[in-house]
Coordinates of C-alpha atoms in Angstrom, one line a residue:
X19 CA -19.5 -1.0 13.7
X20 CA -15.8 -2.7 14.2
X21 CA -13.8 -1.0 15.7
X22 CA -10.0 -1.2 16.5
X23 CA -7.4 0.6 18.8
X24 CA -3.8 0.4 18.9
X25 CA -0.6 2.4 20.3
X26 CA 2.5 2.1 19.3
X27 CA 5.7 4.4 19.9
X28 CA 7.0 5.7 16.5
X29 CA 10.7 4.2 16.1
X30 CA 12.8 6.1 14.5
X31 CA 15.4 2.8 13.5
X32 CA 12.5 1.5 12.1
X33 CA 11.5 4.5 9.8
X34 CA 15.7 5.2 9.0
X35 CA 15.4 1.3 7.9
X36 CA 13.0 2.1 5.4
X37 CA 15.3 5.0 3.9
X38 CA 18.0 3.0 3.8
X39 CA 15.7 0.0 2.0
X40 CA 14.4 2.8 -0.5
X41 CA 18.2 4.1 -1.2
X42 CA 18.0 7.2 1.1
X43 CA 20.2 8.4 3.7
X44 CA 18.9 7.7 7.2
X45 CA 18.4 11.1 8.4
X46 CA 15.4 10.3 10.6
X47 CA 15.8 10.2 14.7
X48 CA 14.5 11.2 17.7
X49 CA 11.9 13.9 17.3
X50 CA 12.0 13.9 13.4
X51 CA 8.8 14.5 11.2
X52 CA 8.1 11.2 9.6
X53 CA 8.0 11.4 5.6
X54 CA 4.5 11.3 4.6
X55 CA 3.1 7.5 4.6
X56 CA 5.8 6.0 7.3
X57 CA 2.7 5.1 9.9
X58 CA 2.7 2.0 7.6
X59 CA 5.9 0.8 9.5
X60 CA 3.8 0.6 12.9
X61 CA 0.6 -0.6 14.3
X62 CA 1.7 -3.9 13.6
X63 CA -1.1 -6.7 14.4
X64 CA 0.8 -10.1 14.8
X65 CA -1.0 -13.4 14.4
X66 CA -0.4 -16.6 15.9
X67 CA 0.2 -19.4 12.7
X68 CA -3.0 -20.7 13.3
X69 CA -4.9 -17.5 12.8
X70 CA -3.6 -16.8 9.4
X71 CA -5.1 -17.6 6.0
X72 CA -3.3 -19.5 3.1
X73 CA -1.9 -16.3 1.2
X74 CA 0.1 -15.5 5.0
X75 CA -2.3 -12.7 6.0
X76 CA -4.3 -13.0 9.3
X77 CA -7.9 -15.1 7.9
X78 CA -10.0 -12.6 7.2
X79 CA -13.3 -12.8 10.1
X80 CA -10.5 -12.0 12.6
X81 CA -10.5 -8.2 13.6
X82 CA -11.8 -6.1 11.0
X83 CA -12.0 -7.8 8.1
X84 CA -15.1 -9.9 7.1
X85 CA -15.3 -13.1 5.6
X86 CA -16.3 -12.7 2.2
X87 CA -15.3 -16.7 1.4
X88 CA -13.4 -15.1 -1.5
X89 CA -9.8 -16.0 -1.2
X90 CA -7.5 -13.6 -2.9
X91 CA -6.7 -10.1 -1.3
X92 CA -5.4 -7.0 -3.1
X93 CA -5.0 -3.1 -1.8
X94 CA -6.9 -1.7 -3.8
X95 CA -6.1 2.0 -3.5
X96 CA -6.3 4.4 -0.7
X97 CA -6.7 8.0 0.0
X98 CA -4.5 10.2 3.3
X99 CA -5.1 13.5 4.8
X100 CA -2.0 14.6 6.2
X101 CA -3.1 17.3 9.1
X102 CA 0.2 17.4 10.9
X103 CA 3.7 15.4 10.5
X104 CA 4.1 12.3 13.0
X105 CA 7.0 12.8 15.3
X106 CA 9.3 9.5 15.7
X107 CA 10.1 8.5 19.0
X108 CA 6.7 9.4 20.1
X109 CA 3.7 7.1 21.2
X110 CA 0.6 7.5 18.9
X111 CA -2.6 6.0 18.5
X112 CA -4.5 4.3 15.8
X113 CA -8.3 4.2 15.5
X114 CA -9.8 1.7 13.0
X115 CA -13.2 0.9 11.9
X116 CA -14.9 -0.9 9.3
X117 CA -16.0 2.3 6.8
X118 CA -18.1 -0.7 4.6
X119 CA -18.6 -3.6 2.9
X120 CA -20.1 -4.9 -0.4
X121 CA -20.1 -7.6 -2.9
X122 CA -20.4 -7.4 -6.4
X123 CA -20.4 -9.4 -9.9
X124 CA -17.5 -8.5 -11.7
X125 CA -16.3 -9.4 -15.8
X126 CA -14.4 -12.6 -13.8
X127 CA -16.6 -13.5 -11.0
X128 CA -17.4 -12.4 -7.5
X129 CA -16.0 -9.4 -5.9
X130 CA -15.6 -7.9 -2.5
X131 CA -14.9 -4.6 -1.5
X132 CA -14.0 -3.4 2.1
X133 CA -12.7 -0.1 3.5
X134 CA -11.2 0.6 6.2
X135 CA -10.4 3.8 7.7
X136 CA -8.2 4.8 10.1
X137 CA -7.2 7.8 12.1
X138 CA -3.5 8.5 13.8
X139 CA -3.5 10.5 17.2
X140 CA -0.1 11.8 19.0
X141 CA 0.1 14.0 21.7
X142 CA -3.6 15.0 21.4
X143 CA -3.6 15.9 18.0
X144 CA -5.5 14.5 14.2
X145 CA -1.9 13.7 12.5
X146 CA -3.3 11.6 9.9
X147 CA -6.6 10.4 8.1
X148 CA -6.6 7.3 6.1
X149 CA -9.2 5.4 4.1
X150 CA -7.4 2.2 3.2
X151 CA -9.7 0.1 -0.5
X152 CA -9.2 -4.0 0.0
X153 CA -10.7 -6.1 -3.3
X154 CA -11.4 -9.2 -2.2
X155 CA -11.5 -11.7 -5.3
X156 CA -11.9 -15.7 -6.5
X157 CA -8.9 -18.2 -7.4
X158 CA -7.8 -17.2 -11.3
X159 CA -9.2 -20.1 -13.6
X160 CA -6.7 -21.5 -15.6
X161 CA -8.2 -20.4 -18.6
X162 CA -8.9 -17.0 -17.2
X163 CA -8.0 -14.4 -20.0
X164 CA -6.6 -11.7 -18.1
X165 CA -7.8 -7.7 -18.6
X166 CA -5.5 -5.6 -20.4
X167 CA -4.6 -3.1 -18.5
X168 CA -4.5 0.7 -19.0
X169 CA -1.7 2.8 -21.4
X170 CA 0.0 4.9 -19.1
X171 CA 0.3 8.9 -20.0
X172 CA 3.4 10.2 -21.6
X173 CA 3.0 13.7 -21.2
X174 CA 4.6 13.9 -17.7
X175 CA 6.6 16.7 -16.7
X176 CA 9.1 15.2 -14.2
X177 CA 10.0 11.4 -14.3
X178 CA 12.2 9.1 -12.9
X179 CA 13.4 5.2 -13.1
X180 CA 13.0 3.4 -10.2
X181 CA 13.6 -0.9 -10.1
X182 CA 13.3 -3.6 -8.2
X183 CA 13.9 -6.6 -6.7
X184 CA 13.1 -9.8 -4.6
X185 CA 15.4 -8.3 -1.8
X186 CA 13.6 -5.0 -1.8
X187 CA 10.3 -6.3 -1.5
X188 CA 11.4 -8.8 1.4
X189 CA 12.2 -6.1 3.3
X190 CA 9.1 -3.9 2.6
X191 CA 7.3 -6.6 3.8
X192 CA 9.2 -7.0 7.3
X193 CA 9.1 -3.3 8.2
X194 CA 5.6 -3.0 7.5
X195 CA 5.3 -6.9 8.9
X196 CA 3.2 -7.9 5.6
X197 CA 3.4 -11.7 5.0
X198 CA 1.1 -11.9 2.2
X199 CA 3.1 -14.3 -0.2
X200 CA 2.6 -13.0 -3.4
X201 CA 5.2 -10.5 -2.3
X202 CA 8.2 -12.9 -1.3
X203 CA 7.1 -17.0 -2.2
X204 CA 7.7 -17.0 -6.0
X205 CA 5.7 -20.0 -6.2
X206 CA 2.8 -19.3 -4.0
X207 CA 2.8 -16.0 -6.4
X208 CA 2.8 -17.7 -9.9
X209 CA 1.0 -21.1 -9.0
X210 CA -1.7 -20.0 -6.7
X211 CA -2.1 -16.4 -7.5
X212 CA -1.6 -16.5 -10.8
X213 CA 1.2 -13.6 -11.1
X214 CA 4.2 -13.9 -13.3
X215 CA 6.3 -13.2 -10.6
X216 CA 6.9 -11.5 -7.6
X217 CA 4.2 -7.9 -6.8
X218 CA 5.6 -5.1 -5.9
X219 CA 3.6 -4.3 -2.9
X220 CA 0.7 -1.3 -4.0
X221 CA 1.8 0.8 -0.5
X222 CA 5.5 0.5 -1.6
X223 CA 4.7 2.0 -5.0
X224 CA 2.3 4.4 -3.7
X225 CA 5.2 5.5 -0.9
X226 CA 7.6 6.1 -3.5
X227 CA 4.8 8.5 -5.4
X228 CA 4.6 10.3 -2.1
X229 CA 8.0 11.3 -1.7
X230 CA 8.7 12.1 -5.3
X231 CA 5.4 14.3 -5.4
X232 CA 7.1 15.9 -2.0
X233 CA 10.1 16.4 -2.8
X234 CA 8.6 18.2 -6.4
X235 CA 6.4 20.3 -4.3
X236 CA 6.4 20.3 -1.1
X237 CA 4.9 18.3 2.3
X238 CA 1.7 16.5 1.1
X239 CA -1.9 17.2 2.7
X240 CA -3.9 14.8 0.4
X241 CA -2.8 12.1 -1.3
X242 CA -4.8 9.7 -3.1
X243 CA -4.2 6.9 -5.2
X244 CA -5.6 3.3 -7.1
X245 CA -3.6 0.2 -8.0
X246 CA -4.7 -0.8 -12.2
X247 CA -2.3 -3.3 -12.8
X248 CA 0.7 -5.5 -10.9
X249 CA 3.9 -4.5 -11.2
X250 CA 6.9 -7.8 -11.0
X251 CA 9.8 -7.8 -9.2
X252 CA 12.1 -8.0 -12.1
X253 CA 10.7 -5.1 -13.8
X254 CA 11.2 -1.6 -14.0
X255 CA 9.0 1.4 -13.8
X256 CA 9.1 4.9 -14.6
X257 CA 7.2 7.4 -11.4
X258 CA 5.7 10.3 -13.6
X259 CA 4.2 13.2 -12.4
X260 CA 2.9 16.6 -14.2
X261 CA 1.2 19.0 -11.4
X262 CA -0.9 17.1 -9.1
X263 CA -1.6 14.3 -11.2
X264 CA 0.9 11.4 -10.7
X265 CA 1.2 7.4 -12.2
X266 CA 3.8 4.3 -12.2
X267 CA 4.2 3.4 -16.0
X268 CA 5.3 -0.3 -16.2
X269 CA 8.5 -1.0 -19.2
X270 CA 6.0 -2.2 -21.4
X271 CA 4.1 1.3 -21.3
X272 CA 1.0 0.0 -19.5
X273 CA -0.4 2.1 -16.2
X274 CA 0.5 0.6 -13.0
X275 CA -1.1 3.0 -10.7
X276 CA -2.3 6.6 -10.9
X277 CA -2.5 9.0 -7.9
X278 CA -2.9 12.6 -7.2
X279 CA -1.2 14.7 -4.4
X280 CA -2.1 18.1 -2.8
X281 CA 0.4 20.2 -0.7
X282 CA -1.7 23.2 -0.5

């Protein structure tokens, strides 16, 4: 099995950097519990230029990831157990392994599905469990017809408008050092990938669920959630939520990403 270890100490200017990013006040220093989901500012894995792949990632066959020879990478979904808060300031640990791998037919070719799971140690203790879903997919066509994606529910009981924009999403993807493309080369994104512009980044949306599901009702245990369509920088999105069930409705009413969250 693969396996992967990593310290790092939990920064607090980092994690206040990501408030400020997202809009908040930077409350967090020395000491503080990290929000729920912040362990994806740390752990970074840096990559000289010759060991990364075309879309900016590290190539996949290095470190965990196997080499499907299928060239497109997407976060799939993901699923936390939150057993106690991360402290910043703090050293922790992250253990890694390969969960499992397949490869399936899909309605527009080849697919490949890994996951990864990971566990977070500080001062002794389980803080977090993760299990982390990468799809692994073929170059569009250029006369791939694309799937429609899923209407969004409208029976949410708390709701609120969040946007974006190219500057958001460049800074996502420097605290939590991502350098796939699709997130900040508009033209790698639209002529390679295929997008119509810019993607918000799956973790950033699945954050934002996080701490509006939080701050509804209280500090998170479980979380899980799965991507079902891209979401563009220029757009805006409506975060919905009614009890544990929650979902990121794109303007056009289509189903971005559904999630659930437990705080029991």
């Amino acid at each position: 099995m693969r396996e992967d270890r990593q310290s790092d100490v939990m920064d607090p200017a980092r994690a206040a950097a990501l408030q400020v990013a997202l809009g908040l006040e930077p409350t967090i220093s020395d000491g503080s519990a990290l929000p729920p989901f912040f362990h994806q500012l740390y752990f970074w894995s840096p990559r000289a230029p010759s060991d990364l792949g075309r879309d900016g990632h590290p190539r996949v066959g290095i470190g965990l990831i196997p080499d499907m020879s299928l060239p497109r990478r997407m976060w799939a979904g993901g699923r936390l157990h939150f057993h106690t808060p991360l402290r910043a300031g703090a050293e922790a640990e992250r253990h890694s392994v390969l969960e499992k791998q397949s490869r399936k037919a899909g309605r527009t070719g080849p697919l490949g599905f890994v996951t990864l799971k990971h566990e977070i140690w500080q001062d002794g203790a389980l803080c977090v469990t993760e299990w982390q879903d990468l799809v692994y997919r073929e170059d569009p066509a250029l006369d791939e017809v694309k799937p429609t994606p899923p209407m969004a529910r409208r029976d949410e009981t708390e709701r609120r408008e969040v946007r974006f924009d190219s500057t958001l999403l460049f800074r996502y993807s420097a605290l939590t050092f991502n350098g796939h493309r699709i997130h900040y080369d508009l033209d790698y994104a639209r002529d390679v990938e295929g997008y119509g512009g810019l993607v918000v980044h799956g973790p950033l949306l699945a954050q934002l669920l996080m701490l509006f599901a939080e701050e509804m009702a209280g500090p998170l245990t479980r979380f899980s959630f799965r991507a079902t369509a891209p979401l563009l920088h220029f757009e805006t999105a409506t975060l919905c939520r009614n009890g544990p069930d929650l979902w990121v409705r794109g303007p056009d009413g289509r189903q971005c990403m559904q999630a659930e969250a437990r705080s029991e």
